[in-house]
């Protein structure tokens, strides 16, 4: 009877430790999910800012292209050198490089966002799996406790 009682206590202790471990892992996964969600939201805000900046740069490029056309017309009519033309052409080249850099940065942010969504989805699946394991362990624990109680009652009946 004492052996069964000790075995029952050991099973309860082991089960409680397993449940605590699973609950700890669940809390850690939930915290990690919160961090990923915050990072994903930050990336969305950054993407929005980048898209807005890219729009502004595109508008500036259009304006500079129009100014360039006007300057070309003036230069063709006069056939003289204007130092402003070189400055504008340098500005256009610089803006093109900036647009290219912003577009690359935007693509990187979008890729990071997609990867964050995938990670977040995977972690959600892991949380559900952990919760399922906790339910199974609790169910097994309850079954073992019931078996232990029945064995204890049978032992008391034999005594």
Coordinates of N, CA, C and O in Angstrom, one line a residue, residues 43-100:
X43 N 8.1 46.9 -38.6 CA 8.5 46.8 -40.0 C 7.4 47.4 -41.0 O 7.7 48.0 -42.0
X44 N 6.1 47.2 -40.6 CA 5.0 47.7 -41.4 C 5.1 49.3 -41.4 O 4.9 49.9 -42.4
X45 N 5.4 49.8 -40.2 CA 5.5 51.3 -40.1 C 6.7 51.8 -40.9 O 6.6 52.8 -41.7
X46 N 7.8 51.1 -40.8 CA 9.0 51.4 -41.6 C 8.7 51.3 -43.1 O 9.1 52.2 -43.9
X47 N 8.0 50.3 -43.5 CA 7.6 50.1 -44.9 C 6.8 51.3 -45.4 O 7.0 51.8 -46.5
X48 N 5.8 51.6 -44.6 CA 4.9 52.8 -44.9 C 5.8 54.0 -45.1 O 5.6 54.8 -46.1
X49 N 6.7 54.3 -44.2 CA 7.5 55.5 -44.3 C 8.4 55.4 -45.6 O 8.6 56.4 -46.3
X50 N 8.9 54.2 -45.8 CA 9.8 54.1 -47.0 C 9.0 54.3 -48.3 O 9.5 54.9 -49.2
X51 N 7.8 53.8 -48.4 CA 6.9 53.9 -49.5 C 6.6 55.4 -49.7 O 6.7 56.0 -50.8
X52 N 6.3 56.1 -48.6 CA 6.1 57.6 -48.7 C 7.3 58.3 -49.2 O 7.2 59.2 -50.1
X53 N 8.4 58.0 -48.7 CA 9.7 58.6 -49.1 C 10.0 58.3 -50.6 O 10.4 59.2 -51.3
X54 N 9.7 57.1 -51.0 CA 9.9 56.7 -52.4 C 9.0 57.5 -53.3 O 9.4 58.0 -54.3
X55 N 7.8 57.8 -52.9 CA 6.8 58.6 -53.6 C 7.4 60.0 -53.7 O 7.3 60.6 -54.8
X56 N 7.9 60.5 -52.6 CA 8.4 61.9 -52.7 C 9.6 62.0 -53.6 O 9.8 63.0 -54.4
X57 N 10.5 61.0 -53.6 CA 11.7 61.0 -54.4 C 11.2 60.9 -55.9 O 11.8 61.6 -56.7
X58 N 10.2 60.0 -56.2 CA 9.8 59.9 -57.5 C 9.2 61.3 -58.0 O 9.4 61.6 -59.2
X59 N 8.5 61.9 -57.2 CA 7.9 63.3 -57.6 C 9.1 64.2 -57.8 O 9.0 65.0 -58.8
X60 N 10.1 64.2 -57.0 CA 11.2 65.1 -57.2 C 11.9 64.8 -58.5 O 12.4 65.7 -59.2
X61 N 12.0 63.5 -58.8 CA 12.7 63.1 -60.0 C 11.9 63.6 -61.2 O 12.5 64.0 -62.2
X62 N 10.6 63.5 -61.2 CA 9.8 64.0 -62.3 C 10.0 65.5 -62.5 O 10.1 66.0 -63.6
X63 N 10.0 66.3 -61.4 CA 10.2 67.7 -61.4 C 11.6 68.0 -62.0 O 11.8 68.9 -62.9
X64 N 12.6 67.3 -61.6 CA 14.0 67.5 -62.1 C 14.1 67.1 -63.6 O 14.8 67.8 -64.4
X65 N 13.3 66.1 -64.0 CA 13.4 65.7 -65.4 C 12.7 66.8 -66.3 O 13.3 67.1 -67.3
X66 N 11.7 67.4 -65.8 CA 11.1 68.6 -66.5 C 12.0 69.7 -66.6 O 12.2 70.4 -67.6
X67 N 12.7 70.1 -65.5 CA 13.6 71.1 -65.5 C 14.8 70.8 -66.4 O 15.3 71.7 -67.1
X68 N 15.2 69.6 -66.5 CA 16.3 69.2 -67.4 C 15.9 69.4 -68.8 O 16.7 69.9 -69.6
X69 N 14.7 69.0 -69.2 CA 14.2 69.2 -70.5 C 14.2 70.7 -70.9 O 14.6 71.1 -72.0
X70 N 13.7 71.5 -70.0 CA 13.7 73.0 -70.2 C 15.1 73.5 -70.4 O 15.3 74.3 -71.3
X71 N 16.0 73.1 -69.6 CA 17.4 73.5 -69.7 C 18.0 73.1 -71.1 O 18.8 73.8 -71.7
X72 N 17.7 71.9 -71.5 CA 18.2 71.4 -72.8 C 17.7 72.3 -73.9 O 18.5 72.6 -74.8
X73 N 16.4 72.6 -73.8 CA 15.9 73.5 -74.9 C 16.6 74.8 -74.9 O 16.9 75.4 -76.0
X74 N 16.8 75.4 -73.7 CA 17.5 76.6 -73.6 C 18.9 76.6 -74.2 O 19.4 77.4 -74.9
X75 N 19.6 75.5 -73.8 CA 21.0 75.3 -74.3 C 21.0 75.1 -75.8 O 22.0 75.6 -76.4
X76 N 20.1 74.4 -76.3 CA 20.1 74.2 -77.8 C 19.9 75.5 -78.5 O 20.4 75.7 -79.5
X77 N 19.1 76.3 -77.9 CA 18.8 77.6 -78.5 C 19.9 78.6 -78.4 O 20.2 79.3 -79.3
X78 N 20.7 78.5 -77.4 CA 21.8 79.5 -77.2 C 23.1 78.9 -77.5 O 24.1 79.7 -77.8
X79 N 23.3 77.7 -77.4 CA 24.6 77.0 -77.7 C 25.7 77.6 -76.8 O 26.8 77.9 -77.2
X80 N 25.4 77.7 -75.5 CA 26.4 78.1 -74.6 C 26.4 77.2 -73.4 O 25.4 76.5 -73.1
X81 N 27.5 77.2 -72.7 CA 27.6 76.4 -71.5 C 27.0 77.0 -70.3 O 27.1 78.2 -70.0
X82 N 26.3 76.2 -69.5 CA 25.7 76.6 -68.3 C 26.2 75.7 -67.2 O 26.0 74.5 -67.2
X83 N 26.8 76.3 -66.2 CA 27.3 75.5 -65.1 C 26.2 74.8 -64.3 O 26.3 73.8 -63.7
X84 N 25.0 75.4 -64.4 CA 23.8 74.9 -63.6 C 23.4 73.5 -64.2 O 22.9 72.7 -63.5
X85 N 23.6 73.3 -65.5 CA 23.3 72.1 -66.1 C 24.0 70.9 -65.5 O 23.5 69.9 -65.2
X86 N 25.3 71.1 -65.3 CA 26.1 70.1 -64.7 C 25.7 69.8 -63.3 O 25.6 68.6 -62.9
X87 N 25.3 70.8 -62.6 CA 24.8 70.6 -61.2 C 23.5 69.8 -61.2 O 23.3 68.9 -60.4
X88 N 22.6 70.2 -62.2 CA 21.4 69.5 -62.2 C 21.6 68.0 -62.7 O 20.9 67.1 -62.1
X89 N 22.5 67.8 -63.6 CA 22.7 66.4 -64.0 C 23.3 65.6 -62.9 O 23.0 64.4 -62.7
X90 N 24.2 66.2 -62.2 CA 24.8 65.5 -61.0 C 23.7 65.2 -60.0 O 23.6 64.1 -59.4
X91 N 22.8 66.2 -59.8 CA 21.6 66.0 -58.9 C 20.7 64.9 -59.3 O 20.3 64.1 -58.5
X92 N 20.5 64.8 -60.6 CA 19.6 63.7 -61.2 C 20.3 62.4 -60.9 O 19.7 61.4 -60.5
X93 N 21.6 62.3 -61.2 CA 22.3 61.0 -61.0 C 22.3 60.6 -59.5 O 22.0 59.4 -59.2
X94 N 22.4 61.6 -58.7 CA 22.4 61.3 -57.2 C 21.0 60.8 -56.8 O 20.9 59.9 -56.0
X95 N 20.0 61.5 -57.3 CA 18.6 61.1 -57.0 C 18.3 59.7 -57.5 O 17.6 58.9 -56.9
X96 N 18.8 59.4 -58.7 CA 18.6 58.0 -59.3 C 19.2 57.0 -58.3 O 18.6 55.9 -58.1
X97 N 20.4 57.3 -57.9 CA 21.1 56.3 -57.0 C 20.3 56.2 -55.7 O 20.1 55.1 -55.1
X98 N 19.8 57.3 -55.2 CA 19.0 57.3 -53.9 C 17.7 56.5 -54.1 O 17.3 55.7 -53.3
X99 N 17.1 56.7 -55.3 CA 15.8 55.9 -55.6 C 16.2 54.4 -55.6 O 15.4 53.6 -55.0
X100 N 17.3 54.1 -56.2 CA 17.7 52.6 -56.3 C 17.9 52.1 -54.8 O 17.4 51.0 -54.5

